[in-house]
Amino acid sequence: MERDKHLPLTETVYYILLAVVEPAHGYLIMQKVEELSGGQVRMAAGTLYGAIENLVKLKFIQPVASKDSRRKVYAITHKGLDVLRFDLERMKHMIDVTTDRLK
Amino acid sequence: MKKIKFFTNFNEEENWLNDMARQGYQFTKKTSFSYEFESQKPENAIIKMDYRTFKKREDFEDYCALFEDSGWEHIAGTKSSGYQYFKKADKQGSIEIFSDVDSKAGRYKRLSDMWVLLACSFIPILAALISTDTIDPGVMLDPKSLYFTPELWDLNGAAFWRAFLFETPFALFRGFFWIILPVMIMIYLYFAVKANKQYKKTQEDKITRK
């Protein structure tokens, strides 16, 4: 089977997608990414803004209605969820074969 | 206080603004070439720059809110100014607004694209002037035709020189004002190439740093 051309996702993209499984605005995404990665991935504002813009363009995430007038709230799309699952499968496979070989 | 300056390198511009803050001049506003400062007590400010334009007001608001939430005060820049200036507002957190090389380089890419677009926007004007024969290369061979003073070339001595010198600036403008267009296009393209070089150079840092 041909693999999705967006795979593998970068670490930052993977965590951003995971962060917006529940809708979140920019700064909340930044905090969630840090938390989900156990403090390993810290994104600066300019970098995160560019990443969000790019993911919106790819239609992996989309802005949703929010009460906050200044901050846009983003949520993952079906397309985004699919890619996230594909990447999960890819990593599961890597873990499986690696665990076998390193026994 | 106002200062006129022009930068093609974000790092140099950031350093200059930080230097000014250290001398007690707080950067408050920017128009095309001039920077406005307010006197304040000297401080070790950290000012960083991004380059971005926004289609919608709400996109710009969202952008500023993200920076403010993460400890950066938006001190200068508008929805369509491109140049955006941020000053670090709290003690903790990163001293950078970019956490990877690609996004740090990306601002030069956007700047370069803007200069190219600006240069290209002059091309239709130039083309229109050529196609309507407003630009007449013939005057190069016959510069006399640019002078409208009746009988100018029949005058002699002081009377000739007075009339000739008086009309020369007008004649030059009449014949060669269009030169400003290709000159502008060249200048803009030069800035585009410069920004693009900086873009490549910043990206190379990624390879050398590893």
mmCIF file of C-alpha atoms in Angstrom:
data_model
loop_
_atom_site.group_PDB
_atom_site.id
_atom_site.type_symbol
_atom_site.label_atom_id
_atom_site.label_comp_id
_atom_site.label_asym_id
_atom_site.label_seq_id
_atom_site.Cartn_x
_atom_site.Cartn_y
_atom_site.Cartn_z
ATOM 1 C CA MET A 1 0.000 0.000 0.000
ATOM 2 C CA GLU A 2 1.273 3.427 -0.863
ATOM 3 C CA ARG A 3 1.939 5.506 2.172
ATOM 4 C CA ASP A 4 0.430 8.938 2.781
ATOM 5 C CA LYS A 5 2.806 11.546 1.383
ATOM 6 C CA HIS A 6 2.703 13.569 4.613
ATOM 7 C CA LEU A 7 4.310 10.766 6.611
ATOM 8 C CA PRO A 8 6.339 10.720 8.734
ATOM 9 C CA LEU A 9 5.066 13.756 10.610
ATOM 10 C CA THR A 10 7.634 15.898 12.371
ATOM 11 C CA GLU A 11 7.624 15.769 16.142
ATOM 12 C CA THR A 12 6.153 19.276 16.410
ATOM 13 C CA VAL A 13 3.387 18.643 13.858
ATOM 14 C CA TYR A 14 2.502 15.359 15.564
ATOM 15 C CA TYR A 15 2.139 17.022 18.953
ATOM 16 C CA ILE A 16 0.180 19.989 17.574
ATOM 17 C CA LEU A 17 -2.316 17.632 15.921
ATOM 18 C CA LEU A 18 -2.579 15.652 19.146
ATOM 19 C CA ALA A 19 -3.102 18.897 21.083
ATOM 20 C CA VAL A 20 -6.062 19.999 18.947
ATOM 21 C CA VAL A 21 -7.970 16.733 19.238
ATOM 22 C CA GLU A 22 -9.744 18.924 21.779
ATOM 23 C CA PRO A 23 -10.196 22.447 20.328
ATOM 24 C CA ALA A 24 -7.633 24.964 21.601
ATOM 25 C CA HIS A 25 -6.353 28.448 20.859
ATOM 26 C CA GLY A 26 -2.714 29.213 20.017
ATOM 27 C CA TYR A 27 -1.223 29.616 23.456
ATOM 28 C CA LEU A 28 -3.110 26.621 24.808
ATOM 29 C CA ILE A 29 -1.697 24.547 21.935
ATOM 30 C CA MET A 30 1.791 25.735 22.906
ATOM 31 C CA GLN A 31 1.261 24.630 26.511
ATOM 32 C CA LYS A 32 -0.310 21.318 25.531
ATOM 33 C CA VAL A 33 2.550 20.503 23.156
ATOM 34 C CA GLU A 34 5.041 21.047 25.959
ATOM 35 C CA GLU A 35 2.978 18.978 28.382
ATOM 36 C CA LEU A 36 2.269 16.106 25.969
ATOM 37 C CA SER A 37 5.943 15.873 25.038
ATOM 38 C CA GLY A 38 6.991 15.744 28.671
ATOM 39 C CA GLY A 39 8.728 19.117 28.316
ATOM 40 C CA GLN A 40 10.776 17.976 25.317
ATOM 41 C CA VAL A 41 9.141 20.165 22.679
ATOM 42 C CA ARG A 42 8.969 23.860 23.469
ATOM 43 C CA MET A 43 7.681 25.979 20.613
ATOM 44 C CA ALA A 44 8.220 29.718 20.372
ATOM 45 C CA ALA A 45 5.317 31.952 19.297
ATOM 46 C CA GLY A 46 6.567 32.748 15.779
ATOM 47 C CA THR A 47 7.296 29.126 14.997
ATOM 48 C CA LEU A 48 3.954 27.910 16.335
ATOM 49 C CA TYR A 49 2.034 30.559 14.370
ATOM 50 C CA GLY A 50 3.717 29.465 11.147
ATOM 51 C CA ALA A 51 3.051 25.805 11.932
ATOM 52 C CA ILE A 52 -0.650 26.449 12.612
ATOM 53 C CA GLU A 53 -0.959 28.454 9.391
ATOM 54 C CA ASN A 54 0.616 25.604 7.472
ATOM 55 C CA LEU A 55 -1.628 22.948 9.036
ATOM 56 C CA VAL A 56 -4.715 25.030 8.218
ATOM 57 C CA LYS A 57 -3.488 25.227 4.629
ATOM 58 C CA LEU A 58 -3.095 21.427 4.552
ATOM 59 C CA LYS A 59 -6.636 21.183 6.026
ATOM 60 C CA PHE A 60 -5.349 19.070 8.938
ATOM 61 C CA ILE A 61 -6.816 21.575 11.379
ATOM 62 C CA GLN A 62 -9.454 24.298 11.048
ATOM 63 C CA PRO A 63 -10.626 27.308 13.027
ATOM 64 C CA VAL A 64 -13.873 26.678 14.901
ATOM 65 C CA ALA A 65 -16.362 29.067 16.507
ATOM 66 C CA SER A 66 -15.216 30.471 19.825
ATOM 67 C CA LYS A 67 -16.355 32.924 22.489
ATOM 68 C CA ASP A 68 -12.948 34.619 22.534
ATOM 69 C CA SER A 69 -13.084 37.517 20.101
ATOM 70 C CA ARG A 70 -9.297 37.861 19.766
ATOM 71 C CA ARG A 71 -8.082 34.291 19.808
ATOM 72 C CA LYS A 72 -8.908 31.790 17.117
ATOM 73 C CA VAL A 73 -9.697 28.301 18.332
ATOM 74 C CA TYR A 74 -8.462 25.406 16.217
ATOM 75 C CA ALA A 75 -9.675 21.823 16.010
ATOM 76 C CA ILE A 76 -8.372 18.786 14.163
ATOM 77 C CA THR A 77 -10.201 17.774 10.951
ATOM 78 C CA HIS A 78 -11.043 14.259 9.697
ATOM 79 C CA LYS A 79 -8.090 14.514 7.371
ATOM 80 C CA GLY A 80 -5.865 15.504 10.293
ATOM 81 C CA LEU A 81 -7.137 12.619 12.408
ATOM 82 C CA ASP A 82 -6.430 10.148 9.585
ATOM 83 C CA VAL A 83 -2.865 11.364 9.202
ATOM 84 C CA LEU A 84 -2.337 11.220 12.950
ATOM 85 C CA ARG A 85 -3.582 7.615 13.017
ATOM 86 C CA PHE A 86 -1.406 6.644 10.040
ATOM 87 C CA ASP A 87 1.630 8.050 11.811
ATOM 88 C CA LEU A 88 0.696 6.224 14.994
ATOM 89 C CA GLU A 89 0.532 2.947 13.026
ATOM 90 C CA ARG A 90 3.901 3.733 11.449
ATOM 91 C CA MET A 91 5.489 4.284 14.845
ATOM 92 C CA LYS A 92 3.793 1.213 16.372
ATOM 93 C CA HIS A 93 5.323 -0.880 13.621
ATOM 94 C CA MET A 94 8.747 0.634 14.279
ATOM 95 C CA ILE A 95 8.435 -0.106 17.964
ATOM 96 C CA ASP A 96 7.320 -3.701 17.278
ATOM 97 C CA VAL A 97 10.168 -4.582 14.941
ATOM 98 C CA THR A 98 12.707 -2.817 17.102
ATOM 99 C CA THR A 99 11.612 -4.536 20.300
ATOM 100 C CA ASP A 100 11.848 -7.916 18.513
ATOM 101 C CA ARG A 101 15.340 -7.314 17.184
ATOM 102 C CA LEU A 102 16.797 -5.850 20.335
ATOM 103 C CA LYS A 103 15.592 -8.662 22.590
ATOM 104 C CA MET B 1 12.965 61.401 18.631
ATOM 105 C CA LYS B 2 12.989 60.199 15.042
ATOM 106 C CA LYS B 3 15.737 58.314 13.260
ATOM 107 C CA ILE B 4 15.968 57.418 9.612
ATOM 108 C CA LYS B 5 17.500 54.065 8.891
ATOM 109 C CA PHE B 6 17.098 51.166 6.538
ATOM 110 C CA PHE B 7 17.996 47.545 7.227
ATOM 111 C CA THR B 8 18.001 44.461 5.069
ATOM 112 C CA ASN B 9 18.979 42.146 7.902
ATOM 113 C CA PHE B 10 16.596 41.370 10.780
ATOM 114 C CA ASN B 11 19.358 40.493 13.244
ATOM 115 C CA GLU B 12 21.130 43.811 12.703
ATOM 116 C CA GLU B 13 17.877 45.710 13.076
ATOM 117 C CA GLU B 14 17.007 43.860 16.296
ATOM 118 C CA ASN B 15 20.471 44.574 17.706
ATOM 119 C CA TRP B 16 20.207 48.254 16.844
ATOM 120 C CA LEU B 17 16.802 48.567 18.559
ATOM 121 C CA ASN B 18 18.111 46.769 21.643
ATOM 122 C CA ASP B 19 21.108 49.107 21.664
ATOM 123 C CA MET B 20 18.802 52.134 21.520
ATOM 124 C CA ALA B 21 16.786 50.756 24.461
ATOM 125 C CA ARG B 22 20.023 50.356 26.417
ATOM 126 C CA GLN B 23 20.703 54.048 25.788
ATOM 127 C CA GLY B 24 17.226 54.974 27.031
ATOM 128 C CA TYR B 25 15.286 55.191 23.794
ATOM 129 C CA GLN B 26 12.174 53.059 23.685
ATOM 130 C CA PHE B 27 11.128 52.168 20.135
ATOM 131 C CA THR B 28 7.435 53.004 19.653
ATOM 132 C CA LYS B 29 6.544 53.336 15.995
ATOM 133 C CA LYS B 30 7.803 52.731 12.509
ATOM 134 C CA THR B 31 6.911 54.281 9.191
ATOM 135 C CA SER B 32 8.627 53.177 5.958
ATOM 136 C CA PHE B 33 12.115 54.442 6.815
ATOM 137 C CA SER B 34 11.802 56.269 10.098
ATOM 138 C CA TYR B 35 11.803 54.933 13.614
ATOM 139 C CA GLU B 36 10.189 56.842 16.469
ATOM 140 C CA PHE B 37 11.591 56.646 19.971
ATOM 141 C CA GLU B 38 10.481 57.847 23.373
ATOM 142 C CA SER B 39 12.943 58.740 26.098
ATOM 143 C CA GLN B 40 12.810 56.267 28.921
ATOM 144 C CA LYS B 41 15.129 54.882 31.513
ATOM 145 C CA PRO B 42 17.748 52.631 29.909
ATOM 146 C CA GLU B 43 16.833 48.955 29.906
ATOM 147 C CA ASN B 44 18.139 45.665 28.628
ATOM 148 C CA ALA B 45 15.291 45.079 26.236
ATOM 149 C CA ILE B 46 14.928 42.047 24.010
ATOM 150 C CA ILE B 47 13.262 43.127 20.791
ATOM 151 C CA LYS B 48 12.610 40.544 18.079
ATOM 152 C CA MET B 49 11.209 40.845 14.588
ATOM 153 C CA ASP B 50 8.956 38.846 12.364
ATOM 154 C CA TYR B 51 7.763 39.599 8.848
ATOM 155 C CA ARG B 52 4.131 38.857 8.125
ATOM 156 C CA THR B 53 1.158 40.509 6.444
ATOM 157 C CA PHE B 54 -2.425 39.541 7.167
ATOM 158 C CA LYS B 55 -5.473 39.379 4.939
ATOM 159 C CA LYS B 56 -7.991 39.746 7.727
ATOM 160 C CA ARG B 57 -8.069 41.872 10.854
ATOM 161 C CA GLU B 58 -8.956 38.818 12.957
ATOM 162 C CA ASP B 59 -5.879 36.924 11.739
ATOM 163 C CA PHE B 60 -3.691 39.820 12.859
ATOM 164 C CA GLU B 61 -5.443 39.956 16.253
ATOM 165 C CA ASP B 62 -5.021 36.215 16.715
ATOM 166 C CA TYR B 63 -1.316 36.530 15.850
ATOM 167 C CA CYS B 64 -0.738 39.359 18.341
ATOM 168 C CA ALA B 65 -2.718 37.520 21.028
ATOM 169 C CA LEU B 66 -0.533 34.420 20.664
ATOM 170 C CA PHE B 67 2.627 36.484 21.168
ATOM 171 C CA GLU B 68 1.146 38.404 24.102
ATOM 172 C CA ASP B 69 -0.011 35.184 25.774
ATOM 173 C CA SER B 70 3.502 33.784 25.510
ATOM 174 C CA GLY B 71 5.156 36.868 26.992
ATOM 175 C CA TRP B 72 5.865 39.162 24.036
ATOM 176 C CA GLU B 73 4.478 42.670 23.755
ATOM 177 C CA HIS B 74 3.653 43.745 20.197
ATOM 178 C CA ILE B 75 5.290 47.184 20.073
ATOM 179 C CA ALA B 76 5.121 48.153 16.389
ATOM 180 C CA GLY B 77 3.617 46.908 13.154
ATOM 181 C CA THR B 78 0.176 46.846 11.575
ATOM 182 C CA LYS B 79 -1.978 44.320 9.734
ATOM 183 C CA SER B 80 -0.312 45.084 6.423
ATOM 184 C CA SER B 81 3.043 46.612 7.427
ATOM 185 C CA GLY B 82 4.804 43.270 7.210
ATOM 186 C CA TYR B 83 7.462 44.192 9.743
ATOM 187 C CA GLN B 84 6.287 43.157 13.213
ATOM 188 C CA TYR B 85 8.197 44.095 16.356
ATOM 189 C CA PHE B 86 7.947 42.316 19.685
ATOM 190 C CA LYS B 87 9.470 43.105 23.034
ATOM 191 C CA LYS B 88 9.923 40.508 25.710
ATOM 192 C CA ALA B 89 7.514 41.375 28.507
ATOM 193 C CA ASP B 90 8.178 38.836 31.245
ATOM 194 C CA LYS B 91 11.299 37.374 32.777
ATOM 195 C CA GLN B 92 10.634 33.676 32.201
ATOM 196 C CA GLY B 93 10.256 31.843 28.925
ATOM 197 C CA SER B 94 12.276 31.770 25.747
ATOM 198 C CA ILE B 95 14.271 34.781 24.540
ATOM 199 C CA GLU B 96 13.541 33.758 20.957
ATOM 200 C CA ILE B 97 10.332 34.041 18.940
ATOM 201 C CA PHE B 98 11.451 31.168 16.706
ATOM 202 C CA SER B 99 12.327 27.759 18.058
ATOM 203 C CA ASP B 100 13.570 26.199 14.832
ATOM 204 C CA VAL B 101 15.786 27.277 11.957
ATOM 205 C CA ASP B 102 13.150 26.878 9.233
ATOM 206 C CA SER B 103 10.753 29.345 10.800
ATOM 207 C CA LYS B 104 13.599 31.737 11.629
ATOM 208 C CA ALA B 105 14.620 31.648 7.955
ATOM 209 C CA GLY B 106 10.994 31.775 6.768
ATOM 210 C CA ARG B 107 10.639 35.460 7.605
ATOM 211 C CA TYR B 108 13.367 36.266 5.039
ATOM 212 C CA LYS B 109 11.490 34.211 2.454
ATOM 213 C CA ARG B 110 8.317 36.231 3.045
ATOM 214 C CA LEU B 111 10.297 39.473 2.892
ATOM 215 C CA SER B 112 11.959 38.442 -0.362
ATOM 216 C CA ASP B 113 8.597 37.480 -1.902
ATOM 217 C CA MET B 114 7.224 40.912 -0.985
ATOM 218 C CA TRP B 115 10.094 42.725 -2.765
ATOM 219 C CA VAL B 116 9.623 40.564 -5.880
ATOM 220 C CA LEU B 117 5.898 41.312 -5.884
ATOM 221 C CA LEU B 118 6.566 45.029 -5.493
ATOM 222 C CA ALA B 119 9.071 44.967 -8.367
ATOM 223 C CA CYS B 120 6.608 43.064 -10.561
ATOM 224 C CA SER B 121 3.837 45.558 -9.839
ATOM 225 C CA PHE B 122 5.841 48.206 -11.708
ATOM 226 C CA ILE B 123 6.234 46.109 -14.837
ATOM 227 C CA PRO B 124 2.659 46.666 -16.142
ATOM 228 C CA ILE B 125 3.119 50.434 -15.712
ATOM 229 C CA LEU B 126 6.367 50.310 -17.646
ATOM 230 C CA ALA B 127 4.724 48.129 -20.298
ATOM 231 C CA ALA B 128 1.816 50.550 -20.583
ATOM 232 C CA LEU B 129 4.165 53.494 -21.060
ATOM 233 C CA ILE B 130 6.087 51.641 -23.758
ATOM 234 C CA SER B 131 2.980 50.460 -25.610
ATOM 235 C CA THR B 132 1.449 53.944 -25.601
ATOM 236 C CA ASP B 133 4.719 55.356 -26.981
ATOM 237 C CA THR B 134 5.076 57.610 -23.951
ATOM 238 C CA ILE B 135 8.594 56.265 -23.737
ATOM 239 C CA ASP B 136 10.239 57.351 -26.961
ATOM 240 C CA PRO B 137 13.750 56.020 -27.495
ATOM 241 C CA GLY B 138 14.046 58.430 -30.451
ATOM 242 C CA VAL B 139 14.743 61.348 -28.126
ATOM 243 C CA MET B 140 18.123 59.802 -27.309
ATOM 244 C CA LEU B 141 19.184 60.563 -30.898
ATOM 245 C CA ASP B 142 17.388 63.887 -31.088
ATOM 246 C CA PRO B 143 17.513 65.499 -27.633
ATOM 247 C CA LYS B 144 16.700 68.871 -29.217
ATOM 248 C CA SER B 145 13.103 67.708 -29.643
ATOM 249 C CA LEU B 146 12.674 67.773 -25.867
ATOM 250 C CA TYR B 147 13.015 71.576 -25.795
ATOM 251 C CA PHE B 148 9.808 73.481 -26.413
ATOM 252 C CA THR B 149 11.033 77.106 -26.195
ATOM 253 C CA PRO B 150 10.236 78.697 -29.578
ATOM 254 C CA GLU B 151 13.320 79.645 -31.601
ATOM 255 C CA LEU B 152 15.607 78.394 -28.806
ATOM 256 C CA TRP B 153 18.181 77.084 -31.205
ATOM 257 C CA ASP B 154 18.336 80.364 -33.090
ATOM 258 C CA LEU B 155 19.231 82.351 -29.983
ATOM 259 C CA ASN B 156 22.845 83.402 -29.337
ATOM 260 C CA GLY B 157 25.171 84.044 -26.400
ATOM 261 C CA ALA B 158 23.760 84.796 -22.946
ATOM 262 C CA ALA B 159 20.151 84.762 -24.118
ATOM 263 C CA PHE B 160 20.622 81.224 -25.456
ATOM 264 C CA TRP B 161 22.313 79.929 -22.317
ATOM 265 C CA ARG B 162 19.722 81.480 -20.032
ATOM 266 C CA ALA B 163 16.844 79.898 -21.924
ATOM 267 C CA PHE B 164 18.691 76.625 -22.452
ATOM 268 C CA LEU B 165 19.681 76.129 -18.834
ATOM 269 C CA PHE B 166 16.232 77.148 -17.656
ATOM 270 C CA GLU B 167 14.516 74.544 -19.753
ATOM 271 C CA THR B 168 17.031 71.705 -19.339
ATOM 272 C CA PRO B 169 15.552 70.298 -16.105
ATOM 273 C CA PHE B 170 12.103 70.281 -17.716
ATOM 274 C CA ALA B 171 13.457 68.690 -20.856
ATOM 275 C CA LEU B 172 15.215 65.966 -18.883
ATOM 276 C CA PHE B 173 12.049 65.252 -16.940
ATOM 277 C CA ARG B 174 9.997 65.177 -20.129
ATOM 278 C CA GLY B 175 12.308 62.720 -21.824
ATOM 279 C CA PHE B 176 13.626 60.586 -19.011
ATOM 280 C CA PHE B 177 11.165 60.602 -16.089
ATOM 281 C CA TRP B 178 10.254 57.021 -16.987
ATOM 282 C CA ILE B 179 13.790 55.895 -16.081
ATOM 283 C CA ILE B 180 12.661 55.988 -12.474
ATOM 284 C CA LEU B 181 10.529 52.894 -13.177
ATOM 285 C CA PRO B 182 13.303 50.500 -14.244
ATOM 286 C CA VAL B 183 15.465 51.986 -11.481
ATOM 287 C CA MET B 184 12.815 51.211 -8.856
ATOM 288 C CA ILE B 185 12.364 47.721 -10.258
ATOM 289 C CA MET B 186 16.126 47.105 -10.031
ATOM 290 C CA ILE B 187 16.310 48.401 -6.461
ATOM 291 C CA TYR B 188 13.400 46.222 -5.339
ATOM 292 C CA LEU B 189 14.868 43.172 -7.036
ATOM 293 C CA TYR B 190 18.194 43.899 -5.334
ATOM 294 C CA PHE B 191 16.443 43.841 -1.932
ATOM 295 C CA ALA B 192 14.651 40.636 -2.935
ATOM 296 C CA VAL B 193 17.948 38.957 -3.820
ATOM 297 C CA LYS B 194 19.498 40.186 -0.574
ATOM 298 C CA ALA B 195 16.644 38.826 1.534
ATOM 299 C CA ASN B 196 16.769 35.553 -0.356
ATOM 300 C CA LYS B 197 20.501 35.246 0.332
ATOM 301 C CA GLN B 198 19.821 35.801 4.014
ATOM 302 C CA TYR B 199 17.118 33.132 3.813
ATOM 303 C CA LYS B 200 19.575 30.602 2.370
ATOM 304 C CA LYS B 201 22.267 31.606 4.848
ATOM 305 C CA THR B 202 19.956 31.181 7.836
ATOM 306 C CA GLN B 203 18.942 27.755 6.589
ATOM 307 C CA GLU B 204 22.563 26.712 6.164
ATOM 308 C CA ASP B 205 23.019 27.325 9.890
ATOM 309 C CA LYS B 206 20.854 24.267 10.386
ATOM 310 C CA ILE B 207 23.403 22.059 8.684
ATOM 311 C CA THR B 208 26.496 23.583 10.249
ATOM 312 C CA ARG B 209 25.053 23.649 13.743
ATOM 313 C CA LYS B 210 24.448 19.894 13.777
#
